[in-house]
Amino acid sequence: MEATTAGTAPATTTETTSETAGGETGRAPALAPLYRNWRFQALWAGQASATLGLQVADTAYPLLLLALTGSSTLAGAFGALQICATVLFGLHGGSVADRYDRRRVLITADSVRLLAAGSVPLAMALDRLTVVHTLLVAVAIGATIAYSGPVRLLAVRSVVPPEQLRQALAQDEARMSGAGLIGPPLAGYLFGAGRAVPFLGAVVTTLLSLSAALAVRFPSPPKAAEQQPRSSGGALAGFRRLAADPVLRPALAVIFVTNLAGAAMLLPVIVQLRGHGASSGGIGLALAGEAAGALAGAFLVGRLHRLAGPGALLLAVAWTCVPVTLAPLLPGGAATVFAALFLVGLGTPTLRVMIDLLVFRRVSDELRGRVVAATMTLLTIGMPAGMLGSGLLLDHLSPTAALATVAGALAACLLPATAGRTLRRATWPAES
C-alpha cells in the first residue's frame, strides 16, 4: 500500500532508523504512548468541542424555532437546510482541502461558525432575532461543516504514526459517540435554563475548537497543488476514485443502504412507540440506545478488527440491522428499542474506523480531501432520503408494515454484496 504524508507525520515518535557507531542501522525507538502525542490530543480536544457544540445546536435551534413560531415545519427546516448546505458545498470543500493550507481552511471555517453562533445570542439580547436569521445560521453551519469536516479527518490522523492509527481512530469514535449521547439532553437542559444559554455554550465550544486549530500545525498539500485548480481530475475525482476501487465501492454501497434504512426506521419507530403509549422522554431514551452502543463499541474496535476481515465485519454488522429493524414490533416497547439500537451501535465505530483505514491506505494525499468529501456526501445524502422515504411509507402503510418493508428492502440490497467475493475476501491494509 502507498505510504502518504497525511498518515505518516507523527509528532511524538521517530519512524526512521538510527545509525549506530559502527555505521549499521539500528532499530527505531519504541513508539511513545498516544496520550503523550500533544498535537493529536489537542486536535482531538478541539474536535470534541466542535462536535459537542454541533450536537447541542442540532437540538437547541429546532427548540428555539418551535418556541418562536410554534411551527414543526420551521423547526425541522433548520436541520434540513444544514444538511443541504453540507452536501451542496461538500465537493468544493474536498477540493479546497487538497489544494490549500488545511490549517488555514480549518481556522477560517471555525471563525465563520464562531461568528454565526455568536450572532444568535447577540440578536436575542437586542430583541432582533428572526426566523430568517436563524435559518441563515443553519446554512452557515452546514457550509462550515463541508469545509472543516474533511480537514478535521485529515488533520487528526496526520499527526499519528501508522502503527497507532487504529487506536487513534477508536479514541476519535469515542469522542463522536460521547457527544452524540450527551449533546441532545444537554441542549434541552441548557434551553430550560434560558433560551440564550445553549447558544452561548455553542460559542464557547466553537472558540475552543478554533483555539486548537490556531495552536497546532499539521501537514498540508504541497504548494504546487494550489496552482492546479483541476489537478487530479477536479472536484469529482473523489467519486471516481471510490467507484474504481474494488473494495471501497461495495463497502460504501453497503454502508449507504444501511444508513438509509436506519434513517427510514426512525419515524415508524416513533409512531409505533407513541401508539403504545410511550412518553416523549421514553422515546428519546429509547433512541439514545445507538449512541450508548457506539460509545461502548469504541472500546471494541481493536478486538473486532482482529476477529474478522473488513468486508466480513461490515456484512455482519449490516445484516444485524435487518432483525433490529423489526425489533420495535416485539414486546417491551421503549426498552426493546433501546436494546436493539444498542446492539447496532456496538458495530458503528468499527465500521467508521474500517472505512478510514481503507481510504487512508489506498488513496494518495493529493486526492485524499476529495475522497473524504465524496465519502461524507455519500453517507450524508442517505439520511434525508431515508427520512423522506419513511414519511411516504407511513402515508400508505401502518408502522408495522413500514418497518417490515424497510427490513425487507435492506436485506434485498445486502444480498448482492454478500454473494460476491470481493468484500468477503478483503483484508486489512498493512500498518506501515
mmCIF file of N, CA and C in Angstrom, residues 5-82:
data_model
loop_
_atom_site.group_PDB
_atom_site.id
_atom_site.type_symbol
_atom_site.label_atom_id
_atom_site.label_comp_id
_atom_site.label_asym_id
_atom_site.label_seq_id
_atom_site.Cartn_x
_atom_site.Cartn_y
_atom_site.Cartn_z
ATOM 1 N N THR A 5 1.677 11.285 3.079
ATOM 2 C CA THR A 5 2.036 12.308 4.062
ATOM 3 C C THR A 5 1.045 12.390 5.203
ATOM 4 N N ALA A 6 -0.256 12.363 4.884
ATOM 5 C CA ALA A 6 -1.264 12.576 5.924
ATOM 6 C C ALA A 6 -1.291 11.467 6.938
ATOM 7 N N GLY A 7 -0.730 10.323 6.623
ATOM 8 C CA GLY A 7 -0.738 9.237 7.603
ATOM 9 C C GLY A 7 0.609 9.010 8.226
ATOM 10 N N THR A 8 1.623 9.794 7.875
ATOM 11 C CA THR A 8 2.963 9.481 8.337
ATOM 12 C C THR A 8 3.718 10.702 8.839
ATOM 13 N N ALA A 9 3.058 11.556 9.593
ATOM 14 C CA ALA A 9 3.759 12.734 10.115
ATOM 15 C C ALA A 9 3.575 12.865 11.604
ATOM 16 N N PRO A 10 3.974 11.863 12.403
ATOM 17 C CA PRO A 10 3.758 11.898 13.834
ATOM 18 C C PRO A 10 4.619 12.937 14.521
ATOM 19 N N ALA A 11 4.112 13.386 15.660
ATOM 20 C CA ALA A 11 4.835 14.423 16.389
ATOM 21 C C ALA A 11 5.681 13.843 17.504
ATOM 22 N N THR A 12 5.319 12.648 18.016
ATOM 23 C CA THR A 12 5.957 12.184 19.238
ATOM 24 C C THR A 12 6.746 10.914 19.022
ATOM 25 N N THR A 13 7.025 10.564 17.792
ATOM 26 C CA THR A 13 7.752 9.324 17.557
ATOM 27 C C THR A 13 8.624 9.453 16.334
ATOM 28 N N THR A 14 9.671 8.641 16.254
ATOM 29 C CA THR A 14 10.517 8.631 15.071
ATOM 30 C C THR A 14 10.387 7.293 14.401
ATOM 31 N N GLU A 15 10.012 7.332 13.127
ATOM 32 C CA GLU A 15 9.851 6.097 12.393
ATOM 33 C C GLU A 15 11.101 5.761 11.593
ATOM 34 N N THR A 16 12.055 6.714 11.449
ATOM 35 C CA THR A 16 13.270 6.434 10.723
ATOM 36 C C THR A 16 14.236 5.686 11.614
ATOM 37 N N THR A 17 15.108 4.919 11.014
ATOM 38 C CA THR A 17 16.084 4.162 11.784
ATOM 39 C C THR A 17 17.253 5.040 12.178
ATOM 40 N N SER A 18 17.980 4.662 13.214
ATOM 41 C CA SER A 18 19.113 5.438 13.694
ATOM 42 C C SER A 18 20.416 4.740 13.341
ATOM 43 N N GLU A 19 21.502 5.513 13.136
ATOM 44 C CA GLU A 19 22.791 4.964 12.771
ATOM 45 C C GLU A 19 23.583 4.642 14.041
ATOM 46 N N THR A 20 24.148 3.470 14.082
ATOM 47 C CA THR A 20 24.980 3.076 15.215
ATOM 48 C C THR A 20 26.394 3.575 15.005
ATOM 49 N N ALA A 21 27.229 3.419 16.023
ATOM 50 C CA ALA A 21 28.604 3.900 15.929
ATOM 51 C C ALA A 21 29.381 3.181 14.854
ATOM 52 N N GLY A 22 29.019 1.924 14.587
ATOM 53 C CA GLY A 22 29.726 1.164 13.578
ATOM 54 C C GLY A 22 29.182 1.385 12.199
ATOM 55 N N GLY A 23 28.240 2.310 12.008
ATOM 56 C CA GLY A 23 27.710 2.588 10.691
ATOM 57 C C GLY A 23 26.544 1.715 10.318
ATOM 58 N N GLU A 24 26.120 0.831 11.179
ATOM 59 C CA GLU A 24 24.999 -0.048 10.882
ATOM 60 C C GLU A 24 23.697 0.620 11.301
ATOM 61 N N THR A 25 22.650 0.195 10.684
ATOM 62 C CA THR A 25 21.338 0.735 11.001
ATOM 63 C C THR A 25 20.755 -0.004 12.195
ATOM 64 N N GLY A 26 20.350 0.734 13.241
ATOM 65 C CA GLY A 26 19.745 0.117 14.408
ATOM 66 C C GLY A 26 18.246 0.174 14.361
ATOM 67 N N ARG A 27 17.618 -0.375 15.350
ATOM 68 C CA ARG A 27 16.160 -0.376 15.421
ATOM 69 C C ARG A 27 15.632 1.013 15.740
ATOM 70 N N ALA A 28 14.440 1.326 15.198
ATOM 71 C CA ALA A 28 13.803 2.604 15.509
ATOM 72 C C ALA A 28 13.334 2.603 16.960
ATOM 73 N N PRO A 29 13.364 3.733 17.615
ATOM 74 C CA PRO A 29 12.898 3.799 19.002
ATOM 75 C C PRO A 29 11.446 3.364 19.126
ATOM 76 N N ALA A 30 11.110 2.886 20.312
ATOM 77 C CA ALA A 30 9.735 2.457 20.547
ATOM 78 C C ALA A 30 8.798 3.657 20.434
ATOM 79 N N LEU A 31 7.583 3.381 19.995
ATOM 80 C CA LEU A 31 6.593 4.445 19.851
ATOM 81 C C LEU A 31 6.210 5.007 21.223
ATOM 82 N N ALA A 32 6.092 6.313 21.291
ATOM 83 C CA ALA A 32 5.600 6.937 22.514
ATOM 84 C C ALA A 32 4.109 6.676 22.637
ATOM 85 N N PRO A 33 3.572 6.552 23.850
ATOM 86 C CA PRO A 33 2.128 6.341 24.016
ATOM 87 C C PRO A 33 1.328 7.461 23.364
ATOM 88 N N LEU A 34 0.153 7.123 22.885
ATOM 89 C CA LEU A 34 -0.665 8.100 22.182
ATOM 90 C C LEU A 34 -1.050 9.270 23.077
ATOM 91 N N TYR A 35 -1.213 9.032 24.371
ATOM 92 C CA TYR A 35 -1.630 10.113 25.256
ATOM 93 C C TYR A 35 -0.542 11.171 25.408
ATOM 94 N N ARG A 36 0.693 10.852 24.998
ATOM 95 C CA ARG A 36 1.781 11.828 25.074
ATOM 96 C C ARG A 36 1.950 12.598 23.758
ATOM 97 N N ASN A 37 1.173 12.243 22.757
ATOM 98 C CA ASN A 37 1.206 12.968 21.481
ATOM 99 C C ASN A 37 0.342 14.214 21.639
ATOM 100 N N TRP A 38 0.967 15.321 22.018
ATOM 101 C CA TRP A 38 0.188 16.517 22.383
ATOM 102 C C TRP A 38 -0.559 17.092 21.193
ATOM 103 N N ARG A 39 0.005 16.983 19.990
ATOM 104 C CA ARG A 39 -0.690 17.529 18.817
ATOM 105 C C ARG A 39 -1.985 16.759 18.556
ATOM 106 N N PHE A 40 -1.913 15.436 18.649
ATOM 107 C CA PHE A 40 -3.132 14.649 18.459
ATOM 108 C C PHE A 40 -4.148 14.966 19.539
ATOM 109 N N GLN A 41 -3.708 15.008 20.785
ATOM 110 C CA GLN A 41 -4.645 15.234 21.885
ATOM 111 C C GLN A 41 -5.257 16.632 21.808
ATOM 112 N N ALA A 42 -4.477 17.637 21.384
ATOM 113 C CA ALA A 42 -5.023 18.988 21.251
ATOM 114 C C ALA A 42 -6.052 19.050 20.125
ATOM 115 N N LEU A 43 -5.714 18.442 18.979
ATOM 116 C CA LEU A 43 -6.668 18.421 17.879
ATOM 117 C C LEU A 43 -7.905 17.621 18.253
ATOM 118 N N TRP A 44 -7.704 16.520 18.957
ATOM 119 C CA TRP A 44 -8.838 15.694 19.388
ATOM 120 C C TRP A 44 -9.749 16.492 20.314
ATOM 121 N N ALA A 45 -9.160 17.229 21.261
ATOM 122 C CA ALA A 45 -9.964 18.031 22.186
ATOM 123 C C ALA A 45 -10.732 19.114 21.434
ATOM 124 N N GLY A 46 -10.074 19.749 20.464
ATOM 125 C CA GLY A 46 -10.770 20.755 19.667
ATOM 126 C C GLY A 46 -11.906 20.170 18.868
ATOM 127 N N GLN A 47 -11.675 18.997 18.297
ATOM 128 C CA GLN A 47 -12.728 18.354 17.519
ATOM 129 C C GLN A 47 -13.863 17.892 18.422
ATOM 130 N N ALA A 48 -13.516 17.422 19.622
ATOM 131 C CA ALA A 48 -14.553 17.018 20.571
ATOM 132 C C ALA A 48 -15.426 18.209 20.947
ATOM 133 N N SER A 49 -14.804 19.368 21.153
ATOM 134 C CA SER A 49 -15.565 20.581 21.477
ATOM 135 C C SER A 49 -16.489 20.956 20.324
ATOM 136 N N ALA A 50 -15.949 20.909 19.094
ATOM 137 C CA ALA A 50 -16.763 21.261 17.934
ATOM 138 C C ALA A 50 -17.944 20.308 17.777
ATOM 139 N N THR A 51 -17.690 19.011 17.963
ATOM 140 C CA THR A 51 -18.760 18.019 17.814
ATOM 141 C C THR A 51 -19.836 18.201 18.871
ATOM 142 N N LEU A 52 -19.427 18.440 20.109
ATOM 143 C CA LEU A 52 -20.408 18.659 21.178
ATOM 144 C C LEU A 52 -21.233 19.904 20.885
ATOM 145 N N GLY A 53 -20.572 20.971 20.427
ATOM 146 C CA GLY A 53 -21.304 22.194 20.096
ATOM 147 C C GLY A 53 -22.315 21.977 18.991
ATOM 148 N N LEU A 54 -21.947 21.198 17.974
ATOM 149 C CA LEU A 54 -22.873 20.911 16.877
ATOM 150 C C LEU A 54 -24.043 20.056 17.348
ATOM 151 N N GLN A 55 -23.764 19.109 18.238
ATOM 152 C CA GLN A 55 -24.842 18.270 18.770
ATOM 153 C C GLN A 55 -25.827 19.103 19.596
ATOM 154 N N VAL A 56 -25.303 20.022 20.389
ATOM 155 C CA VAL A 56 -26.172 20.907 21.165
ATOM 156 C C VAL A 56 -26.997 21.777 20.231
ATOM 157 N N ALA A 57 -26.343 22.317 19.193
ATOM 158 C CA ALA A 57 -27.032 23.195 18.245
ATOM 159 C C ALA A 57 -28.137 22.452 17.497
ATOM 160 N N ASP A 58 -27.872 21.196 17.115
ATOM 161 C CA ASP A 58 -28.866 20.431 16.358
ATOM 162 C C ASP A 58 -30.167 20.250 17.125
ATOM 163 N N THR A 59 -30.091 20.275 18.444
ATOM 164 C CA THR A 59 -31.303 20.164 19.272
ATOM 165 C C THR A 59 -31.839 21.532 19.676
ATOM 166 N N ALA A 60 -30.939 22.471 19.997
ATOM 167 C CA ALA A 60 -31.367 23.762 20.534
ATOM 168 C C ALA A 60 -32.041 24.643 19.481
ATOM 169 N N TYR A 61 -31.529 24.652 18.255
ATOM 170 C CA TYR A 61 -32.119 25.522 17.233
ATOM 171 C C TYR A 61 -33.555 25.115 16.878
ATOM 172 N N PRO A 62 -33.847 23.836 16.663
ATOM 173 C CA PRO A 62 -35.262 23.465 16.452
ATOM 174 C C PRO A 62 -36.150 23.834 17.635
ATOM 175 N N LEU A 63 -35.629 23.654 18.861
ATOM 176 C CA LEU A 63 -36.412 24.053 20.038
ATOM 177 C C LEU A 63 -36.678 25.556 20.019
ATOM 178 N N LEU A 64 -35.689 26.336 19.617
ATOM 179 C CA LEU A 64 -35.854 27.783 19.555
ATOM 180 C C LEU A 64 -36.897 28.167 18.500
ATOM 181 N N LEU A 65 -36.805 27.565 17.315
ATOM 182 C CA LEU A 65 -37.761 27.882 16.249
ATOM 183 C C LEU A 65 -39.171 27.462 16.631
ATOM 184 N N LEU A 66 -39.268 26.339 17.328
ATOM 185 C CA LEU A 66 -40.579 25.885 17.782
ATOM 186 C C LEU A 66 -41.156 26.865 18.804
ATOM 187 N N ALA A 67 -40.305 27.381 19.685
ATOM 188 C CA ALA A 67 -40.767 28.349 20.686
ATOM 189 C C ALA A 67 -41.126 29.682 20.043
ATOM 190 N N LEU A 68 -40.396 30.075 19.001
ATOM 191 C CA LEU A 68 -40.654 31.359 18.349
ATOM 192 C C LEU A 68 -41.904 31.342 17.474
ATOM 193 N N THR A 69 -42.121 30.219 16.782
ATOM 194 C CA THR A 69 -43.175 30.178 15.760
ATOM 195 C C THR A 69 -44.278 29.181 16.046
ATOM 196 N N GLY A 70 -43.994 28.152 16.844
ATOM 197 C CA GLY A 70 -44.978 27.090 17.053
ATOM 198 C C GLY A 70 -45.106 26.177 15.850
ATOM 199 N N SER A 71 -44.223 26.314 14.852
ATOM 200 C CA SER A 71 -44.311 25.530 13.618
ATOM 201 C C SER A 71 -43.301 24.380 13.634
ATOM 202 N N SER A 72 -43.798 23.152 13.552
ATOM 203 C CA SER A 72 -42.909 21.991 13.458
ATOM 204 C C SER A 72 -42.151 21.989 12.139
ATOM 205 N N THR A 73 -42.789 22.513 11.097
ATOM 206 C CA THR A 73 -42.139 22.565 9.781
ATOM 207 C C THR A 73 -40.897 23.438 9.827
ATOM 208 N N LEU A 74 -41.021 24.630 10.419
ATOM 209 C CA LEU A 74 -39.866 25.515 10.523
ATOM 210 C C LEU A 74 -38.808 24.932 11.457
ATOM 211 N N ALA A 75 -39.240 24.236 12.498
ATOM 212 C CA ALA A 75 -38.276 23.598 13.401
ATOM 213 C C ALA A 75 -37.468 22.539 12.659
ATOM 214 N N GLY A 76 -38.141 21.762 11.801
ATOM 215 C CA GLY A 76 -37.440 20.748 11.021
ATOM 216 C C GLY A 76 -36.620 21.338 9.896
ATOM 217 N N ALA A 77 -36.967 22.553 9.458
ATOM 218 C CA ALA A 77 -36.252 23.183 8.348
ATOM 219 C C ALA A 77 -34.810 23.490 8.709
ATOM 220 N N PHE A 78 -34.524 23.720 9.986
ATOM 221 C CA PHE A 78 -33.151 24.024 10.385
ATOM 222 C C PHE A 78 -32.225 22.871 10.017
ATOM 223 N N GLY A 79 -32.564 21.664 10.449
ATOM 224 C CA GLY A 79 -31.728 20.507 10.146
ATOM 225 C C GLY A 79 -31.653 20.225 8.660
ATOM 226 N N ALA A 80 -32.786 20.408 7.963
ATOM 227 C CA ALA A 80 -32.810 20.140 6.526
ATOM 228 C C ALA A 80 -31.888 21.098 5.778
ATOM 229 N N LEU A 81 -31.942 22.387 6.122
ATOM 230 C CA LEU A 81 -31.075 23.369 5.466
ATOM 231 C C LEU A 81 -29.607 23.121 5.790
ATOM 232 N N GLN A 82 -29.339 22.725 7.006
ATOM 233 C CA GLN A 82 -27.951 22.458 7.393
ATOM 234 C C GLN A 82 -27.380 21.297 6.586
#
